Amino acid sequence: GQVVVWDPSRKRSVHTLDAHEGIAYAVAVSPDGRRLATGGQDQVVRLWDLDSGMLIHDLPWLGKQVRGVAFHPRAEQLAVVGRLGDSKIESVVLWNCQDRTTVRTFKANGAFRFHCVTISGNGKWLAAGDGQGEIWVWDVETGDGQSTCSGHTAGVRSLQFSPDGRRLSSSGGDG
């Protein structure tokens, strides 16, 4: 799947990246605006230089398709959502983008197919939305699951924290 980087003021593309085989499901721009992370159906997480459009490196995702990516606001870290390996357990993995190591794995027993992930602006909370309408929230530092938010009747497709991290908004496939 292609990923297109746009210059909206000029209404034209800057880079067209042949990022993934199959569907490219997820994109995120680093807080400093220098890197782009992509995830796709091909089970690959890629980091790109946003200015040049060149591939920096892949992260070693050992799971099924990558459905969501989000940068930590004040660190060289990237959250990735999907199913790890052949397990039935959905996971969120926080990666160190520099040395490509796992910082923490957030497990979610009972989650069904995560679709999205976000990290609060203060870096304290990480949230992921699943295909059954549940929102899973963890403390980034400790990895402790803080809550599961229910309310959607279909899959959660997008999440965003308020800048201060006190509110979390979600959208889903509810009719």
Tab-separated table of C-alpha atoms in Angstrom:
chain	number	residue	atom	x	y	z
A	1	GLY	CA	0.000	0.000	0.000
A	2	GLN	CA	1.122	3.482	-0.752
A	3	VAL	CA	1.560	6.269	1.759
A	4	VAL	CA	1.458	9.816	0.412
A	5	VAL	CA	3.084	12.785	2.160
A	6	TRP	CA	1.337	16.033	1.212
A	7	ASP	CA	2.137	19.713	1.174
A	8	PRO	CA	-1.372	21.050	1.849
A	9	SER	CA	-0.445	24.686	1.208
A	10	ARG	CA	0.563	23.796	-2.361
A	11	LYS	CA	-2.092	21.062	-2.732
A	12	ARG	CA	0.445	18.545	-4.012
A	13	SER	CA	2.216	15.418	-2.878
A	14	VAL	CA	5.787	15.648	-1.636
A	15	HIS	CA	6.513	11.908	-1.455
A	16	THR	CA	4.673	8.795	-2.556
A	17	LEU	CA	6.065	5.865	-0.585
A	18	ASP	CA	5.622	2.254	-1.625
A	19	ALA	CA	5.393	1.526	2.057
A	20	HIS	CA	3.760	-1.894	2.332
A	21	GLU	CA	2.633	-4.942	0.418
A	22	GLY	CA	-1.147	-4.929	0.616
A	23	ILE	CA	-2.943	-2.302	2.652
A	24	ALA	CA	-1.122	0.448	4.558
A	25	TYR	CA	-3.306	0.753	7.665
A	26	ALA	CA	-1.543	3.292	9.845
A	27	VAL	CA	0.618	6.423	9.809
A	28	ALA	CA	2.024	8.669	12.541
A	29	VAL	CA	4.379	11.653	12.468
A	30	SER	CA	6.972	12.014	15.239
A	31	PRO	CA	6.565	14.979	17.612
A	32	ASP	CA	9.654	16.667	16.152
A	33	GLY	CA	8.226	16.312	12.626
A	34	ARG	CA	11.276	14.466	11.316
A	35	ARG	CA	10.018	10.890	11.058
A	36	LEU	CA	7.005	9.035	9.731
A	37	ALA	CA	5.943	5.625	11.016
A	38	THR	CA	3.794	3.322	8.891
A	39	GLY	CA	2.171	-0.026	9.533
A	40	GLY	CA	0.477	-2.411	7.163
A	41	GLN	CA	-1.139	-5.644	6.187
A	42	ASP	CA	2.309	-7.101	5.452
A	43	GLN	CA	3.143	-7.303	9.195
A	44	VAL	CA	5.820	-4.611	8.939
A	45	VAL	CA	6.414	-1.380	10.873
A	46	ARG	CA	8.561	1.112	8.995
A	47	LEU	CA	10.242	4.371	9.983
A	48	TRP	CA	10.849	6.966	7.273
A	49	ASP	CA	12.686	10.275	7.045
A	50	LEU	CA	9.825	12.714	6.446
A	51	ASP	CA	11.909	15.278	4.537
A	52	SER	CA	13.667	12.912	2.125
A	53	GLY	CA	11.084	10.119	1.981
A	54	MET	CA	13.854	7.563	2.548
A	55	LEU	CA	13.367	4.451	4.662
A	56	ILE	CA	15.294	4.648	7.953
A	57	HIS	CA	14.602	1.084	9.091
A	58	ASP	CA	11.969	-1.516	9.916
A	59	LEU	CA	10.972	-2.454	13.438
A	60	PRO	CA	10.885	-6.190	14.174
A	61	TRP	CA	7.125	-6.710	14.554
A	62	LEU	CA	6.494	-10.425	15.065
A	63	GLY	CA	2.756	-10.279	14.752
A	64	LYS	CA	-0.080	-10.141	12.316
A	65	GLN	CA	-1.002	-7.011	10.383
A	66	VAL	CA	-0.153	-3.682	11.985
A	67	ARG	CA	-3.349	-1.681	12.451
A	68	GLY	CA	-2.214	1.344	14.454
A	69	VAL	CA	0.915	3.353	15.320
A	70	ALA	CA	1.476	6.350	17.615
A	71	PHE	CA	4.592	8.187	18.721
A	72	HIS	CA	5.257	8.956	22.377
A	73	PRO	CA	5.234	12.779	22.701
A	74	ARG	CA	8.543	13.228	24.509
A	75	ALA	CA	10.579	10.171	23.687
A	76	GLU	CA	12.027	8.161	20.831
A	77	GLN	CA	9.283	5.601	21.269
A	78	LEU	CA	6.500	4.250	19.055
A	79	ALA	CA	3.387	2.316	20.087
A	80	VAL	CA	2.180	-0.379	17.687
A	81	VAL	CA	-1.096	-2.334	17.891
A	82	GLY	CA	-1.954	-5.764	16.538
A	83	ARG	CA	-1.868	-9.439	17.372
A	84	LEU	CA	1.499	-10.865	18.361
A	85	GLY	CA	2.610	-14.047	16.610
A	86	ASP	CA	0.092	-16.849	16.447
A	87	SER	CA	-1.460	-15.968	19.792
A	88	LYS	CA	-5.074	-14.920	20.163
A	89	ILE	CA	-4.036	-12.078	22.473
A	90	GLU	CA	-4.091	-8.551	21.117
A	91	SER	CA	-1.121	-6.477	22.203
A	92	VAL	CA	0.297	-3.010	22.171
A	93	VAL	CA	4.071	-2.867	21.949
A	94	LEU	CA	6.071	0.235	22.824
A	95	TRP	CA	9.314	0.304	20.819
A	96	ASN	CA	12.520	2.251	21.169
A	97	CYS	CA	12.876	3.681	17.645
A	98	GLN	CA	16.650	4.125	17.884
A	99	ASP	CA	17.824	0.666	18.896
A	100	ARG	CA	14.659	-1.202	17.797
A	101	THR	CA	14.085	-2.880	21.152
A	102	THR	CA	10.852	-3.457	23.032
A	103	VAL	CA	10.329	-1.009	25.902
A	104	ARG	CA	7.101	-2.597	27.134
A	105	THR	CA	4.327	-4.897	25.955
A	106	PHE	CA	0.793	-4.069	27.096
A	107	LYS	CA	-1.381	-7.197	27.100
A	108	ALA	CA	-5.125	-7.113	26.679
A	109	ASN	CA	-6.743	-10.460	27.397
A	110	GLY	CA	-10.172	-10.443	25.820
A	111	ALA	CA	-9.523	-7.633	23.364
A	112	PHE	CA	-10.678	-8.289	19.826
A	113	ARG	CA	-8.578	-6.859	17.004
A	114	PHE	CA	-7.171	-3.490	17.984
A	115	HIS	CA	-7.738	-0.830	15.321
A	116	CYS	CA	-6.087	2.269	16.771
A	117	VAL	CA	-3.707	3.551	19.420
A	118	THR	CA	-2.853	6.929	20.951
A	119	ILE	CA	-0.621	8.281	23.703
A	120	SER	CA	-1.571	11.279	25.824
A	121	GLY	CA	0.302	14.549	25.310
A	122	ASN	CA	1.849	14.283	28.765
A	123	GLY	CA	3.074	10.757	27.944
A	124	LYS	CA	1.303	9.207	30.948
A	125	TRP	CA	-1.515	7.262	29.260
A	126	LEU	CA	-1.715	4.898	26.325
A	127	ALA	CA	-5.087	3.870	24.889
A	128	ALA	CA	-6.094	1.357	22.215
A	129	GLY	CA	-9.521	0.759	20.682
A	130	ASP	CA	-10.698	-2.696	19.690
A	131	GLY	CA	-13.157	-4.172	17.208
A	132	GLN	CA	-15.842	-4.833	19.829
A	133	GLY	CA	-16.138	-1.223	20.986
A	134	GLU	CA	-13.853	-1.418	24.012
A	135	ILE	CA	-11.135	1.122	24.815
A	136	TRP	CA	-8.191	-0.173	26.815
A	137	VAL	CA	-6.125	2.314	28.853
A	138	TRP	CA	-2.699	1.705	30.432
A	139	ASP	CA	-0.170	3.682	32.456
A	140	VAL	CA	2.821	4.041	30.082
A	141	GLU	CA	5.452	4.049	32.851
A	142	THR	CA	4.237	1.002	34.789
A	143	GLY	CA	2.324	-0.893	32.106
A	144	ASP	CA	-0.599	-1.298	34.503
A	145	GLY	CA	-4.038	-1.470	32.931
A	146	GLN	CA	-5.999	1.407	34.422
A	147	SER	CA	-9.417	0.860	32.881
A	148	THR	CA	-11.496	-0.422	30.051
A	149	CYS	CA	-13.961	2.103	28.683
A	150	SER	CA	-17.182	0.754	27.188
A	151	GLY	CA	-19.860	2.602	25.293
A	152	HIS	CA	-19.427	1.906	21.606
A	153	THR	CA	-21.617	-0.780	20.059
A	154	ALA	CA	-19.143	-1.434	17.226
A	155	GLY	CA	-15.401	-1.219	16.679
A	156	VAL	CA	-13.440	1.804	17.877
A	157	ARG	CA	-11.688	3.345	14.855
A	158	SER	CA	-9.989	6.472	16.183
A	159	LEU	CA	-8.797	7.832	19.544
A	160	GLN	CA	-7.358	11.172	20.645
A	161	PHE	CA	-6.412	12.517	24.064
A	162	SER	CA	-6.936	16.151	24.974
A	163	PRO	CA	-3.609	18.028	25.223
A	164	ASP	CA	-3.578	17.776	29.033
A	165	GLY	CA	-4.422	14.029	28.993
A	166	ARG	CA	-7.574	14.473	31.091
A	167	ARG	CA	-10.038	13.520	28.341
A	168	LEU	CA	-10.061	10.815	25.693
A	169	SER	CA	-12.306	11.072	22.635
A	170	SER	CA	-13.231	8.128	20.466
A	171	SER	CA	-15.087	7.363	17.260
A	172	GLY	CA	-16.378	4.080	16.034
A	173	GLY	CA	-18.492	2.097	13.645
A	174	ASP	CA	-21.705	2.594	15.646
A	175	GLY	CA	-24.777	3.122	13.469
